[in-house]
Each structure stands twice: as C-alpha cells, then as structure tokens.
Amino acid sequence: MTIDKLIRYGLQHGGITTAQPSCLPSDEVTIAQALQDVGYSTHAVGKWHLGFYKEECLPTNRGFETFYGTYCSSGDHFTYMRNYIIPNNGTLSGIDLHNHTRLSFEPAWDGIGHYSPELLTGEAQNVIRRHATSEKPLFLYLPYLAVHGPIQVPKRYKEPYKDIISDEKRLTLAGMMNCLDEGVGNVTDTLKETGLYDNTIIIFSTDNGGAAQQAGNNWPLRGIKKTFFEGGVRGVGFIHSPLLPDPNKGTTSHAWMHVTDWFQTILSGLVGGDINMTKPIDGIDVWKAITSNSSSPRRELLHGIDPISYLEPLLTGRAALRMGDWKLILGDLCRLYFYCDWFPPKESNITSTKPTEPRNKEIWLFNIARDPLERNDLATRRPGIVKRMMERLKAYNATAVPPWYPPPDPNSNPKYNGGVWGPWE
C-alpha cells in the first residue's frame, strides 16, 4: 500500500471547536456533493460539526439541499443553548438550532423546547415524506445528537430501566438510547409508509467509543473516547435493507473497516457512480466484504498522528497505527490521567482495572487479534515490529499538512448575531 497525503485536512489534533475560525477545507468533496453529481437528492438532519465561521462552510454550501440541526459539537438537548468559554474573554452563549435551504439560513426557533432525538426524528420523517413523490434517489444523513453529552432525557424513557440500573447517569444514558432506538424505528416506519423502504439501505454506525465521564462504557475493552485504545476507536454498527442477500441477513461481519471507507463503499459499492474527486480518496470499497462475510481488502489503518499534546501541555503528542494483527500506540498518555484504564460496570463488582504498565510509558504494542482487550504489551519483546511500524508512522507523518488549530475568535460571540451561533466572517 502506497502512502498518499492521508493527513491533509489539518484537523488531526481534534474536532473543530465552537468558536474556532475553521472548517472542512472547501476543496474537499463531501459525500453529499459526490452523490448530487450522480443524481441524488441530499438532505442532512442533526449535528454538523465541520465548522461554520463562514457561510461557505455551512451544510447547504457543501452538498446538502436542506439542513436542520446544530452547527456545534454539543449543547442542551432541550434549549439548544451552547456555552463556550474563551480564556480571558468569558463565556460565549447562544442558541444552536438551524433550519436551512440553499437560499435561507434561519434559526429553528420553533424547535426549542423539544427533546433533540424526538425533534430530529420528526424532521427526518418530514424529509422522507416530502421526497416520496420525487423521481430522484434520496440520501438522508441523520447524525443524531444523542447519546452525546450532556446526559439528558425525559423521565418516561428511563422508566423501563429504573429497577435494573441503579446509577442515575447510566439510567439516563439508557433512557437516551431508548429514545434513539425509538427514533430509528419511527424513521424506518416512515420509509415503509411512503413506499421507499423496499429500495432503501439503512446504515447505522457509531463514531467513537463511550465517554466514561458521561456514563459511557466500553467494557471489557480498554480506554474511552479520545484515546487510541480499542475502547476509544473500535466501533459497531449495522446495515439493514431488503436489498441485502438473504444469506447475509441477520449475520455478523467481522470485516475490517475504517470510517473513511464509507465514502468509497457507498459511492462505488452501492451507487456504482463515477467519482470526480479533486484529491485522492482515503477509503476502500468494502461493500462486498460486508455483504458476503469475506475478508476485508483493508490491511492497514492509521488511527491518527497528533503532534500536539491532546491532553496537557506537559505531555508529548500521540499516534497509533494498525498493521494486520499488530497495533502500535505512541504517547505519554497515562502519566496524569485515567485514559489507559478499563472501566467495568459498577454492578460487576470488579475492582482491579488499573494498567500494570508504568504511568510514564510512551510505547505500546499489542496483537489485537489475540489480545483485543490490550492487556499484554509486547513492545519490549517485539522490537523489530515496533521499528517497522515506527517507520511506517514516520512515512505517514512526512505527508501530513501541519495541524490547523487556530485559537478561538471572540468575534464568534452570538451576541453579535441576535443570540444565535452562526457565521461571523
């Protein structure tokens, strides 16, 4: 596998923060733009989180005909108030809920007060119903805000679990998942009601592991969201469709896949359209592997290279690479924090969850096929593999554009925009 410039967004340090003058580079082709080129009607409902400091960054200028949802990474699930602290500038506060067409960028005032999974489900159903008589195929991108923090849910969704889960945060998270599950079911029912279901493929996927601070749990995997341990990067999902081959329905695929593979898999594997890209495609088409229970064509996976400390100024950067069964992790990630621990559920009565490695450790090597829980570090015993993977990481890093992580801009303050988060340049 040759190395093209795979780290080319400049976003390797972390997600775009609320007040940053940054967004997905305008010369990148989104999946919505690519699908529009082959005749699809494209709509987005939910979380954008790709930057919004200029109008050209907004979803309806990046391939979506309509957008209903939030620009930012998190906010209150009822009020849609998003607070952001800028050191020495105080707290910026504003509403983050929007209703877009290509010609209009309006706050969605009528949605405030409605619980986000229910609100977004309803908007997704509206998109489907409006589209039902169209001759175009439909691409609906539905990134729910749940179960992302803050952990909030109406009481009725917690009721089924109140006698099973004693921890209040876990109970609330279970309620959020209950509401999300209901929403996916309601969207599916609407596809059936409109006659679109029989020709639809539903893809459901997570984007990262659970955050232990917000009641998430990845047990028995090691680590949490924002780490390169399996608890942070291993995701699950499903594909549901009447179009799937009958022998594959209800089966589990263990084909190796990276999130970037969805782009190529959808466009090549499902749509079969020609892709006019301005830059190389990172992903691989794994559709046949998923639907035939065969092995994945992917043999290598770059989890990331972040030369800036993600956690604390005293710490070095971090990186992780998977090659076949081997996974290399670099970075002084355990010295001051609990990001290297395991987090068993409270009801398990398991107490020994701390790593045995020293807290100042900077190199780990695991055989993930044999040790998916990452309990047996082999770095000192397999120096040859460490060296080979280090060289591979260096080759990747040599192609990278510098991280683009500008400081927050006080001009983003919603008070300059009627109390609403929106473009400010």
PDB file of C-alpha atoms in Angstrom, residues 222 229 319-331 357 361-369 371 373-390 393:
ATOM      1  CA  ARG A 222      -9.529  -0.742  27.314  1.00  0.00           C
ATOM      2  CA  PHE A 229      -7.079   2.127  22.818  1.00  0.00           C
ATOM      3  CA  ALA A 319      -0.094   8.388  17.383  1.00  0.00           C
ATOM      4  CA  ALA A 320      -1.467   4.933  16.611  1.00  0.00           C
ATOM      5  CA  LEU A 321      -1.226   2.547  13.675  1.00  0.00           C
ATOM      6  CA  ARG A 322      -2.723  -0.855  12.937  1.00  0.00           C
ATOM      7  CA  MET A 323      -0.908  -3.202  10.547  1.00  0.00           C
ATOM      8  CA  GLY A 324      -2.501  -6.613  10.235  1.00  0.00           C
ATOM      9  CA  ASP A 325      -2.901  -8.036  13.730  1.00  0.00           C
ATOM     10  CA  TRP A 326      -0.475  -5.514  15.260  1.00  0.00           C
ATOM     11  CA  LYS A 327      -1.284  -2.167  16.788  1.00  0.00           C
ATOM     12  CA  LEU A 328       1.286   0.411  17.862  1.00  0.00           C
ATOM     13  CA  ILE A 329       0.367   3.286  20.199  1.00  0.00           C
ATOM     14  CA  LEU A 330       2.702   6.189  20.968  1.00  0.00           C
ATOM     15  CA  GLY A 331       2.373   8.943  23.554  1.00  0.00           C
ATOM     16  CA  GLU A 357       2.494  -0.582  32.914  1.00  0.00           C
ATOM     17  CA  LYS A 361       5.123   4.712  29.372  1.00  0.00           C
ATOM     18  CA  GLU A 362       5.207   6.062  25.800  1.00  0.00           C
ATOM     19  CA  ILE A 363       5.205   2.993  23.503  1.00  0.00           C
ATOM     20  CA  TRP A 364       2.712   0.112  23.433  1.00  0.00           C
ATOM     21  CA  LEU A 365       2.461  -2.815  21.054  1.00  0.00           C
ATOM     22  CA  PHE A 366      -0.494  -5.198  21.054  1.00  0.00           C
ATOM     23  CA  ASN A 367      -1.554  -8.185  18.987  1.00  0.00           C
ATOM     24  CA  ILE A 368      -5.180  -7.177  18.656  1.00  0.00           C
ATOM     25  CA  ALA A 369      -6.278 -10.474  17.098  1.00  0.00           C
ATOM     26  CA  ASP A 371      -5.425  -9.635  22.747  1.00  0.00           C
ATOM     27  CA  LEU A 373      -8.512  -6.144  25.478  1.00  0.00           C
ATOM     28  CA  GLU A 374      -4.944  -4.782  25.230  1.00  0.00           C
ATOM     29  CA  ARG A 375      -3.708  -6.325  28.460  1.00  0.00           C
ATOM     30  CA  ASN A 376      -0.406  -7.739  27.159  1.00  0.00           C
ATOM     31  CA  ASP A 377       2.013  -5.086  25.951  1.00  0.00           C
ATOM     32  CA  LEU A 378       4.649  -6.655  23.679  1.00  0.00           C
ATOM     33  CA  ALA A 379       6.700  -3.574  22.814  1.00  0.00           C
ATOM     34  CA  THR A 380       9.882  -4.698  24.587  1.00  0.00           C
ATOM     35  CA  ARG A 381       9.578  -8.277  23.319  1.00  0.00           C
ATOM     36  CA  ARG A 382       8.988  -7.450  19.645  1.00  0.00           C
ATOM     37  CA  PRO A 383      11.360  -4.553  18.898  1.00  0.00           C
ATOM     38  CA  GLY A 384      11.521  -5.431  15.204  1.00  0.00           C
ATOM     39  CA  ILE A 385       7.803  -4.957  14.765  1.00  0.00           C
ATOM     40  CA  VAL A 386       7.933  -1.714  16.736  1.00  0.00           C
ATOM     41  CA  LYS A 387      10.706  -0.412  14.496  1.00  0.00           C
ATOM     42  CA  ARG A 388       8.874  -1.353  11.294  1.00  0.00           C
ATOM     43  CA  MET A 389       5.649   0.296  12.437  1.00  0.00           C
ATOM     44  CA  MET A 390       7.514   3.387  13.647  1.00  0.00           C
ATOM     45  CA  LEU A 393       4.229   6.183  11.029  1.00  0.00           C
TER      46      LEU A 393
END
